Short mmCIF file of C-alpha atoms and ligand atoms in Angstrom, two decimals:
data_model
loop_
_atom_site.label_atom_id
_atom_site.label_comp_id
_atom_site.label_asym_id
_atom_site.label_seq_id
_atom_site.Cartn_x
_atom_site.Cartn_y
_atom_site.Cartn_z
CA MET Y 1 -8.82 -27.75 21.36
CA ASN Y 2 -11.65 -25.31 20.78
CA LEU Y 3 -13.98 -27.47 22.81
CA ARG Y 4 -11.58 -27.34 25.73
CA MET Y 5 -11.34 -23.58 25.48
CA HIS Y 6 -15.07 -23.24 25.51
CA ARG Y 7 -15.33 -25.43 28.55
CA ARG Y 8 -12.82 -23.28 30.40
CA GLU Y 9 -14.70 -20.14 29.58
CA TRP Y 10 -17.95 -21.73 30.64
CA LEU Y 11 -16.44 -22.74 33.97
CA ALA Y 12 -15.11 -19.27 34.58
CA LEU Y 13 -18.23 -17.40 33.57
CA SER Y 14 -21.19 -19.45 34.76
CA ALA Y 15 -22.72 -19.01 38.21
CA ALA Y 16 -21.55 -22.46 39.16
CA GLY Y 17 -18.11 -21.57 37.98
CA ALA Y 18 -18.10 -18.40 40.05
CA ALA Y 19 -19.19 -20.27 43.16
CA ALA Y 20 -16.53 -22.86 42.58
CA TRP Y 21 -13.87 -20.24 41.89
CA MET Y 22 -11.87 -20.75 45.04
CA THR Y 23 -12.09 -24.52 45.01
CA ARG Y 24 -9.23 -26.68 43.81
CA PRO Y 25 -10.78 -27.76 40.48
CA ALA Y 26 -11.18 -24.10 39.40
CA TRP Y 27 -7.54 -23.40 40.21
CA ALA Y 28 -6.58 -26.47 38.26
CA VAL Y 29 -8.34 -24.98 35.26
CA VAL Y 30 -6.46 -21.71 35.70
CA ALA Y 31 -3.19 -23.57 35.98
CA ALA Y 32 -4.01 -25.61 32.89
CA GLN Y 33 -4.68 -22.47 30.88
CA ALA Y 34 -1.47 -20.88 32.08
CA GLU Y 35 0.51 -23.88 30.86
CA ASP Y 36 -1.25 -24.31 27.57
CA PRO Y 37 -0.67 -21.26 25.37
CA LEU Y 38 -3.31 -20.13 22.93
CA VAL Y 39 -2.32 -19.43 19.34
CA SER Y 40 -0.44 -16.13 19.11
CA PHE Y 41 -2.62 -13.02 18.91
CA THR Y 42 0.05 -10.99 17.14
CA GLY Y 43 2.58 -11.38 14.38
CA PRO Y 44 2.36 -12.90 10.92
CA GLN Y 45 1.31 -16.34 12.13
CA ALA Y 46 -1.62 -14.85 14.04
CA ASN Y 47 -3.16 -13.25 10.98
CA PRO Y 48 -3.62 -15.73 8.18
CA TYR Y 49 -5.71 -13.25 6.23
CA TRP Y 50 -4.58 -11.70 3.00
CA ASN Y 51 -6.55 -8.51 3.63
CA ASN Y 52 -7.12 -6.53 6.79
CA VAL Y 53 -10.02 -7.85 8.84
CA GLY Y 54 -12.15 -4.69 8.79
CA PRO Y 55 -15.78 -4.66 7.69
CA TYR Y 56 -16.91 -4.05 4.12
CA VAL Y 57 -18.20 -0.50 3.81
CA THR Y 58 -19.45 1.49 0.83
CA TYR Y 59 -18.35 5.09 0.36
CA PRO Y 60 -19.48 7.40 -2.47
CA GLN Y 61 -18.24 6.24 -5.90
CA LYS Y 62 -16.79 3.12 -4.32
CA ALA Y 63 -17.58 -0.59 -4.29
CA PRO Y 64 -17.65 -2.22 -0.85
CA LEU Y 65 -14.08 -2.04 0.47
CA LEU Y 66 -12.45 -3.10 3.74
CA ARG Y 67 -12.45 -0.27 6.21
CA LEU Y 68 -9.34 0.33 8.30
CA THR Y 69 -10.35 3.72 9.73
CA ASP Y 70 -13.09 6.28 9.12
CA ARG Y 71 -11.40 9.54 10.24
CA PRO Y 72 -9.27 9.81 8.23
CA ILE Y 73 -10.80 7.46 5.67
CA GLN Y 74 -8.70 4.40 4.93
CA LEU Y 75 -10.13 1.59 2.80
CA GLU Y 76 -8.41 -1.56 1.56
CA THR Y 77 -9.02 -3.33 -1.76
CA PRO Y 78 -10.22 -6.94 -1.41
CA ARG Y 79 -7.94 -9.62 -2.81
CA TYR Y 80 -10.09 -10.74 -5.74
CA TYR Y 81 -9.76 -7.37 -7.49
CA PHE Y 82 -6.11 -8.21 -8.13
CA ARG Y 83 -7.08 -10.90 -10.64
CA THR Y 84 -6.57 -8.25 -13.32
CA ALA Y 85 -3.58 -5.97 -13.89
CA LEU Y 86 -5.74 -2.85 -13.85
CA THR Y 87 -7.64 -2.17 -10.64
CA PRO Y 88 -11.15 -0.79 -11.18
CA ASN Y 89 -11.55 2.79 -9.96
CA GLU Y 90 -14.43 1.87 -7.67
CA ALA Y 91 -12.29 -0.79 -6.00
CA PHE Y 92 -9.10 1.28 -5.71
CA TYR Y 93 -7.91 1.56 -2.09
CA VAL Y 94 -8.12 4.87 -0.21
CA ARG Y 95 -5.69 6.42 2.21
CA TYR Y 96 -5.88 9.83 3.89
CA HIS Y 97 -4.09 11.42 6.83
CA LEU Y 98 -6.46 14.27 7.59
CA PRO Y 99 -10.21 14.10 8.14
CA ASP Y 100 -11.48 17.05 6.07
CA ILE Y 101 -11.77 15.73 2.53
CA PRO Y 102 -13.47 17.69 -0.26
CA ASN Y 103 -16.81 16.26 -1.38
CA ALA Y 104 -17.40 18.68 -4.25
CA ILE Y 105 -15.11 20.75 -6.48
CA ASP Y 106 -16.27 23.61 -8.67
CA LEU Y 107 -14.05 23.14 -11.72
CA LYS Y 108 -14.65 26.73 -12.81
CA GLN Y 109 -13.20 28.02 -9.55
CA TRP Y 110 -10.52 25.37 -9.14
CA ARG Y 111 -6.92 26.40 -9.89
CA LEU Y 112 -3.54 24.72 -9.88
CA MET Y 113 -1.29 27.35 -8.33
CA LEU Y 114 2.48 27.55 -8.74
CA SER Y 115 3.99 29.99 -6.27
CA GLY Y 116 7.18 30.70 -4.37
CA ASN Y 117 10.51 30.90 -6.16
CA PHE Y 118 9.21 30.62 -9.75
CA LYS Y 119 10.14 33.15 -12.43
CA LYS Y 120 6.51 33.40 -13.48
CA PRO Y 121 4.07 32.22 -10.79
CA LEU Y 122 1.02 30.61 -12.40
CA GLU Y 123 -2.62 29.86 -11.83
CA LEU Y 124 -3.87 27.22 -14.24
CA SER Y 125 -7.54 26.39 -14.69
CA PHE Y 126 -8.65 22.81 -15.27
CA ASP Y 127 -9.43 23.74 -18.83
CA GLN Y 128 -5.96 25.18 -19.43
CA LEU Y 129 -4.33 22.13 -17.95
CA GLN Y 130 -6.23 19.89 -20.35
CA ARG Y 131 -5.89 22.07 -23.46
CA GLU Y 132 -2.52 23.79 -23.18
CA PHE Y 133 -0.35 20.81 -22.28
CA HIS Y 134 0.42 17.62 -24.15
CA PRO Y 135 -1.51 14.66 -22.66
CA VAL Y 136 0.32 11.46 -21.67
CA THR Y 137 -0.94 8.08 -20.45
CA LEU Y 138 0.94 5.61 -18.28
CA ALA Y 139 0.00 2.48 -16.35
CA ALA Y 140 1.54 2.60 -12.88
CA VAL Y 141 1.20 0.96 -9.49
CA ASN Y 142 0.19 3.13 -6.54
CA GLN Y 143 1.21 1.37 -3.33
CA CYS Y 144 1.08 2.71 0.21
CA SER Y 145 4.43 2.65 2.03
CA GLY Y 146 2.69 0.76 4.82
CA ASN Y 147 1.08 -1.90 2.63
CA SER Y 148 1.21 -5.23 4.57
CA ARG Y 149 2.25 -3.45 7.79
CA SER Y 150 0.19 -5.97 9.80
CA ARG Y 151 2.90 -8.56 9.05
CA PHE Y 152 5.61 -6.69 10.97
CA GLN Y 153 7.25 -8.50 13.83
CA PRO Y 154 7.69 -6.94 16.35
CA ARG Y 155 4.55 -4.95 15.62
CA VAL Y 156 4.79 -1.26 14.74
CA PRO Y 157 2.15 1.44 15.15
CA GLY Y 158 0.19 2.67 12.13
CA GLY Y 159 -2.67 1.32 10.02
CA GLN Y 160 -2.54 -2.46 10.11
CA TRP Y 161 -2.97 -2.99 6.38
CA GLY Y 162 -3.18 -6.42 4.82
CA ASN Y 163 -1.91 -6.65 1.24
CA GLY Y 164 -4.62 -4.52 -0.39
CA ALA Y 165 -3.19 -1.00 0.05
CA MET Y 166 -2.13 -1.00 -3.60
CA GLY Y 167 -3.64 -0.70 -7.06
CA CYS Y 168 -2.66 -0.22 -10.68
CA ALA Y 169 -4.38 2.16 -13.07
CA GLU Y 170 -3.81 3.77 -16.43
CA TRP Y 171 -3.24 7.42 -15.59
CA THR Y 172 -3.75 10.23 -18.07
CA GLY Y 173 -2.65 13.79 -17.54
CA VAL Y 174 0.14 16.23 -18.26
CA ARG Y 175 3.83 16.04 -17.46
CA LEU Y 176 4.74 17.76 -14.21
CA ARG Y 177 7.94 18.91 -15.95
CA ASP Y 178 5.98 20.82 -18.59
CA VAL Y 179 4.01 22.67 -15.92
CA LEU Y 180 7.15 23.46 -13.89
CA ASP Y 181 8.88 24.72 -17.04
CA ARG Y 182 5.96 26.99 -17.87
CA ALA Y 183 6.44 28.73 -14.50
CA GLY Y 184 10.24 28.54 -14.72
CA ILE Y 185 12.12 27.48 -11.61
CA ALA Y 186 14.20 30.41 -10.38
CA PRO Y 187 17.81 30.08 -9.16
CA GLY Y 188 18.04 29.43 -5.43
CA THR Y 189 15.24 26.86 -5.45
CA VAL Y 190 16.15 23.75 -3.43
CA GLN Y 191 12.91 21.78 -3.29
CA ILE Y 192 9.50 21.56 -4.93
CA GLN Y 193 6.55 21.14 -2.55
CA PHE Y 194 3.10 19.71 -3.27
CA GLU Y 195 -0.17 20.31 -1.46
CA GLY Y 196 -3.70 18.99 -1.84
CA LEU Y 197 -7.10 20.35 -0.81
CA ASP Y 198 -7.68 18.07 2.19
CA HIS Y 199 -6.88 19.38 5.67
CA GLY Y 200 -7.74 19.01 9.34
CA PRO Y 201 -5.90 18.18 12.52
CA GLY Y 202 -3.11 15.67 12.08
CA PRO Y 203 -1.05 14.37 15.01
CA GLN Y 204 -1.37 16.96 17.81
CA GLY Y 205 1.08 19.81 18.10
CA LYS Y 206 3.05 18.89 14.98
CA GLY Y 207 1.83 21.62 12.66
CA SER Y 208 0.60 18.82 10.45
CA HIS Y 209 -2.84 20.09 9.44
CA ARG Y 210 -1.86 20.09 5.75
CA PHE Y 211 -0.40 17.01 4.03
CA LEU Y 212 2.72 18.47 2.41
CA LYS Y 213 5.35 16.52 0.47
CA SER Y 214 8.53 17.80 -1.15
CA TRP Y 215 11.30 16.66 -3.50
CA GLU Y 216 14.85 17.86 -3.92
CA LEU Y 217 15.08 19.82 -7.14
CA HIS Y 218 17.61 17.40 -8.67
CA GLU Y 219 15.43 14.28 -8.23
CA ALA Y 220 14.78 12.55 -11.56
CA ILE Y 221 11.23 11.71 -10.52
CA LEU Y 222 10.26 15.33 -11.14
CA ASN Y 223 10.86 14.62 -14.86
CA GLU Y 224 8.84 11.38 -14.84
CA SER Y 225 5.75 12.43 -12.92
CA ILE Y 226 2.29 13.12 -14.26
CA ILE Y 227 -0.41 15.47 -13.02
CA ALA Y 228 -3.26 13.06 -13.73
CA TYR Y 229 -6.86 14.07 -14.45
CA ALA Y 230 -8.02 10.63 -15.58
CA MET Y 231 -7.75 7.16 -14.13
CA ASN Y 232 -8.55 4.17 -16.34
CA GLY Y 233 -10.13 6.61 -18.81
CA GLN Y 234 -12.53 8.09 -16.24
CA PRO Y 235 -12.42 11.13 -13.95
CA LEU Y 236 -10.66 10.30 -10.68
CA PRO Y 237 -13.03 9.21 -7.91
CA MET Y 238 -13.20 11.97 -5.30
CA LEU Y 239 -11.52 9.72 -2.73
CA ASN Y 240 -8.60 9.08 -5.10
CA GLY Y 241 -7.87 12.77 -5.60
CA PHE Y 242 -10.37 14.44 -7.96
CA PRO Y 243 -9.83 16.56 -9.98
CA VAL Y 244 -6.04 15.98 -10.33
CA ARG Y 245 -3.39 14.03 -8.48
CA LEU Y 246 0.30 13.39 -8.83
CA VAL Y 247 1.49 10.08 -10.29
CA MET Y 248 5.10 9.33 -9.41
CA PRO Y 249 5.93 6.01 -11.08
CA GLY Y 250 8.10 3.67 -9.03
CA LYS Y 251 7.77 5.77 -5.88
CA PHE Y 252 5.55 4.96 -2.91
CA ALA Y 253 2.11 6.54 -3.01
CA THR Y 254 2.79 8.92 -0.13
CA TYR Y 255 4.20 11.30 -2.77
CA TRP Y 256 1.22 10.92 -5.10
CA THR Y 257 -0.54 14.05 -3.79
CA LYS Y 258 -4.33 13.89 -4.25
CA HIS Y 259 -6.53 16.92 -4.99
CA LEU Y 260 -3.29 18.66 -6.03
CA THR Y 261 -3.83 22.41 -5.96
CA HIS Y 262 -0.56 24.05 -4.94
CA ILE Y 263 3.04 23.62 -6.12
CA ARG Y 264 5.70 25.70 -4.39
CA ALA Y 265 9.33 26.35 -5.27
CA LEU Y 266 11.13 26.42 -1.90
CA THR Y 267 14.41 28.12 -1.10
CA GLU Y 268 14.74 26.22 2.20
CA PRO Y 269 14.36 22.46 2.72
CA ASP Y 270 10.88 21.36 3.82
CA THR Y 271 10.93 20.29 7.47
CA ASN Y 272 7.20 19.75 7.92
CA PHE Y 273 6.00 16.74 9.94
CA TRP Y 274 5.02 14.66 6.87
CA MET Y 275 8.60 14.79 5.57
CA LYS Y 276 10.24 14.27 8.98
CA PRO Y 277 9.85 12.32 11.21
CA ALA Y 278 6.93 10.81 9.23
CA TYR Y 279 7.70 8.64 6.20
CA GLN Y 280 11.36 8.09 6.95
CA VAL Y 281 13.18 4.79 6.45
CA PRO Y 282 16.57 3.53 7.65
CA ASP Y 283 19.35 4.34 5.19
CA THR Y 284 20.32 0.64 5.09
CA PRO Y 285 19.99 -2.14 2.49
CA GLY Y 286 16.27 -2.81 2.05
CA GLY Y 287 15.46 -0.23 4.75
CA ASN Y 288 16.02 -2.97 7.30
CA THR Y 289 17.03 -2.45 10.92
CA THR Y 290 16.25 -3.73 14.42
CA PRO Y 291 14.51 -2.19 17.42
CA GLU Y 292 17.84 -2.48 19.31
CA ALA Y 293 19.88 -0.56 16.74
CA LEU Y 294 17.16 2.06 16.63
CA LYS Y 295 17.16 2.44 20.42
CA GLU Y 296 20.91 2.91 20.42
CA GLY Y 297 20.40 5.87 18.09
CA LYS Y 298 22.65 4.34 15.44
CA VAL Y 299 20.25 4.37 12.55
CA LYS Y 300 20.36 7.15 9.99
CA MET Y 301 16.87 7.83 8.65
CA VAL Y 302 16.05 9.28 5.23
CA PRO Y 303 12.77 10.16 3.45
CA ILE Y 304 11.15 7.12 1.83
CA GLY Y 305 11.38 9.01 -1.47
CA HIS Y 306 15.08 8.05 -1.53
CA VAL Y 307 14.08 4.52 -2.53
CA ASN Y 308 11.83 2.99 -5.16
CA MET Y 309 9.25 0.32 -4.34
CA PRO Y 310 10.87 -3.09 -3.97
CA VAL Y 311 9.74 -6.02 -6.12
CA ARG Y 312 6.65 -7.92 -4.91
CA SER Y 313 4.36 -10.69 -6.12
CA PHE Y 314 1.01 -12.01 -4.88
CA ILE Y 315 -1.01 -15.18 -5.24
CA VAL Y 316 -4.62 -14.19 -5.90
CA ASP Y 317 -5.99 -17.64 -6.80
CA PRO Y 318 -6.31 -20.00 -5.10
CA ASP Y 319 -7.23 -18.29 -1.86
CA ASP Y 320 -8.23 -20.23 1.24
CA SER Y 321 -11.91 -20.46 0.35
CA VAL Y 322 -11.62 -23.47 -1.96
CA ALA Y 323 -10.15 -26.94 -1.85
CA VAL Y 324 -8.44 -28.38 -4.93
CA MET Y 325 -8.19 -31.97 -6.16
CA ARG Y 326 -5.10 -34.15 -6.19
CA GLY Y 327 -4.16 -35.13 -9.73
CA HIS Y 328 -6.28 -32.40 -11.33
CA PRO Y 329 -4.52 -29.43 -12.94
CA MET Y 330 -5.53 -26.02 -11.63
CA VAL Y 331 -4.31 -22.49 -12.28
CA VAL Y 332 -2.35 -20.50 -9.72
CA ARG Y 333 -2.49 -16.85 -10.68
CA GLY Y 334 -1.72 -13.40 -9.42
CA ILE Y 335 0.25 -10.24 -10.06
CA ALA Y 336 3.78 -8.92 -9.63
CA PHE Y 337 5.39 -5.49 -9.85
CA SER Y 338 8.50 -3.54 -9.01
CA GLY Y 339 9.34 0.13 -8.65
CA MET Y 340 12.87 -0.61 -9.84
CA GLY Y 341 12.12 -1.90 -13.32
CA GLY Y 342 9.66 -4.22 -15.04
CA ILE Y 343 9.06 -7.82 -14.04
CA ARG Y 344 11.51 -10.22 -15.67
CA LYS Y 345 10.38 -13.46 -14.05
CA VAL Y 346 7.81 -14.88 -11.64
CA GLU Y 347 8.38 -18.28 -10.06
CA VAL Y 348 5.98 -20.47 -8.14
CA SER Y 349 6.86 -23.05 -5.51
CA THR Y 350 4.43 -25.80 -4.58
CA ASP Y 351 6.62 -27.18 -1.78
CA ASP Y 352 6.78 -24.19 0.57
CA GLY Y 353 9.71 -22.54 -1.17
CA GLN Y 354 12.10 -25.46 -1.56
CA THR Y 355 11.94 -25.66 -5.36
CA TRP Y 356 10.76 -23.07 -7.88
CA LYS Y 357 9.30 -23.22 -11.39
CA PRO Y 358 8.71 -20.32 -13.78
CA ALA Y 359 5.19 -18.98 -14.23
CA ARG Y 360 3.84 -17.66 -17.52
CA LEU Y 361 3.72 -13.87 -17.60
CA GLY Y 362 0.65 -12.03 -18.90
CA ARG Y 363 0.41 -8.89 -21.00
CA ASP Y 364 3.09 -6.25 -20.45
CA LEU Y 365 1.36 -2.95 -19.62
CA GLY Y 366 4.67 -1.19 -19.04
CA ARG Y 367 7.43 -1.43 -16.48
CA HIS Y 368 5.51 0.40 -13.75
CA ALA Y 369 2.34 -1.69 -13.98
CA PHE Y 370 1.12 -4.90 -12.37
CA ARG Y 371 2.14 -7.95 -14.43
CA GLU Y 372 -0.27 -10.87 -14.35
CA PHE Y 373 1.11 -14.40 -14.10
CA GLN Y 374 -0.31 -17.92 -14.36
CA PHE Y 375 1.06 -21.27 -13.33
CA VAL Y 376 -0.59 -24.63 -13.95
CA TRP Y 377 -0.29 -26.85 -10.90
CA THR Y 378 -1.27 -30.49 -10.64
CA PRO Y 379 -1.10 -31.31 -6.94
CA THR Y 380 0.44 -34.71 -6.31
CA LEU Y 381 0.03 -34.76 -2.53
CA ALA Y 382 -3.19 -34.57 -0.55
CA GLY Y 383 -3.56 -32.52 2.63
CA LEU Y 384 -2.57 -28.94 3.43
CA GLN Y 385 0.03 -27.80 0.91
CA THR Y 386 1.89 -24.50 0.85
CA ILE Y 387 2.47 -22.66 -2.39
CA ALA Y 388 4.67 -19.58 -2.67
CA VAL Y 389 5.49 -16.94 -5.28
CA ARG Y 390 8.62 -14.94 -5.97
CA ALA Y 391 9.30 -12.28 -8.61
CA THR Y 392 12.52 -10.92 -10.09
CA ASP Y 393 12.64 -7.52 -11.76
CA SER Y 394 14.66 -6.33 -14.75
CA THR Y 395 17.36 -4.94 -12.48
CA GLY Y 396 17.86 -8.39 -10.91
CA HIS Y 397 16.20 -7.66 -7.58
CA THR Y 398 14.21 -10.49 -6.09
CA GLN Y 399 12.18 -11.06 -2.93
CA PRO Y 400 13.66 -12.12 0.40
CA ASP Y 401 12.18 -14.91 2.47
CA ALA Y 402 12.52 -12.88 5.66
CA GLY Y 403 10.44 -9.91 6.73
CA VAL Y 404 11.94 -6.43 6.80
CA TRP Y 405 11.77 -4.41 10.02
CA ASN Y 406 11.75 -0.64 10.46
CA PRO Y 407 9.78 1.61 12.83
CA GLY Y 408 7.41 2.98 10.18
CA GLY Y 409 6.28 -0.45 8.97
CA TYR Y 410 7.38 0.28 5.40
CA LEU Y 411 8.86 -1.67 2.46
CA TRP Y 412 7.45 -5.14 3.18
CA ASN Y 413 8.24 -7.50 0.28
CA LYS Y 414 8.75 -10.94 1.80
CA ILE Y 415 7.83 -13.94 -0.37
CA GLU Y 416 4.06 -14.58 -0.13
CA ARG Y 417 2.65 -17.99 0.73
CA GLN Y 418 -0.77 -19.57 0.49
CA GLN Y 419 -1.95 -22.74 2.17
CA VAL Y 420 -4.16 -24.87 -0.04
CA LEU Y 421 -6.23 -27.86 0.99
CA VAL Y 422 -5.72 -30.68 -1.54
CA LEU Y 423 -8.40 -33.39 -1.47
CA SER Y 424 -7.53 -36.93 -2.45
CA ALA Y 425 -10.92 -38.01 -3.87
N1 MTE F 1 -3.91 15.13 -0.56
C1 MTE F 1 -3.45 13.96 -0.11
N2 MTE F 1 -2.76 13.17 -0.93
C2 MTE F 1 -2.31 11.98 -0.52
C3 MTE F 1 -2.48 11.54 0.82
C4 MTE F 1 -3.22 12.40 1.68
O1 MTE F 1 -3.43 12.11 2.86
N3 MTE F 1 -3.69 13.60 1.18
N4 MTE F 1 -1.97 10.36 1.22
C5 MTE F 1 -0.90 9.76 0.42
C6 MTE F 1 -0.67 8.37 0.74
S1 MTE F 1 0.27 8.03 2.11
C7 MTE F 1 -1.14 7.34 -0.03
S2 MTE F 1 -0.83 5.74 0.37
C8 MTE F 1 -1.88 7.62 -1.27
C9 MTE F 1 -3.14 6.79 -1.40
O2 MTE F 1 -3.75 7.00 -2.62
P1 MTE F 1 -5.26 6.57 -2.83
O3 MTE F 1 -6.05 7.04 -1.66
O4 MTE F 1 -5.70 7.15 -4.13
O5 MTE F 1 -5.25 5.06 -2.91
O6 MTE F 1 -2.25 8.97 -1.38
C10 MTE F 1 -1.21 9.88 -1.07
N5 MTE F 1 -1.62 11.20 -1.41
MO1 MO F 2 0.57 5.68 2.28
#
């Protein structure tokens, strides 16, 4: 098939081809191409790649990662880093919305400010934060709302991430609650707003030059969040929010404010662009809707903070770079996680999802962390085989075998598949 395509192109492009353009054989070639569709350029079947297809680039403090965009910086973690439950800091993905990102912070000058409707507005130094509050450590998955957006069908605008806009780290810091309590939330407060140090023009005319996120005062996540100053026992890389960032376990990373420097107690709900219309999902089961329903104006949208991350699982090995041998056992492995409770079970299918067998779970790093799994597979059939993986969390949620659709390209958690070439030798 490729040979034929090349021949067509050659006919169309060469001088001889140009001269012959109006003759019958050239038209026959055109007609043949019109009748014979190429493989689809869009949709899940068009992109067999686990990661986005950007180039490897190296930014300060980072290993080579897959670049999605440069302004703002967006970098995806390559698949092989998910062999372990903790993602190395230098390989941790990067997502920004605004182009002006700090490249140096003077910790003596730096302050975490609490202002607005607090009884006792505060300015905490980095030193105070570390010494005056009780430290806590928690392993938790940070996943972009738009992770795997490139799978959406029909396509939606936004960064066309593969599966690598996620990572799991052990975060150390202080409880957000303790810091809020020190300032004392005054009556009349309706929301708490978070702001980082990055800025710059966002979408034009939207007043979006600061990335602001807010929570309703009653949200339980405000009691579970950490203001983290360490990541896997090291300072945070600049691109992951040095010197401190929010960690909101179970929630999508859009709320995990990097370079956190300002916390405000609001007496009016936050209506800034990054809360609405950005980062909204349909208020439907699984955040699923259709372009038609959306067009008819029937879909109620809510901030993505209303939901926790749905359960997902990923095959890391084998990928499509190796062939395996019929009759020889090999290990299928990967990771699973859920924002709704720990992983209870991971199952692997070696017949494209018709039958499922339990995988062995690895070490439990806590209910918010990646959970490694392994499954020993002895292929009995040669040729291209399709393996699949499906996880179930402790609240009984499992993964659908159909893709979700919503206009933001959020909440993808369809069962993952991997084609494997089995040799018969
Ligand atoms: N200050 C700041 N914090 C931010 C963002 C941002 O643009 N600015 N983006 C959010 C989004 S949408 C994501 S997915 C995560 C990405 O975290 P990471 O870059 O450490 O992987 O940061 C969140 N926190
Ligand atoms: Mo994100």
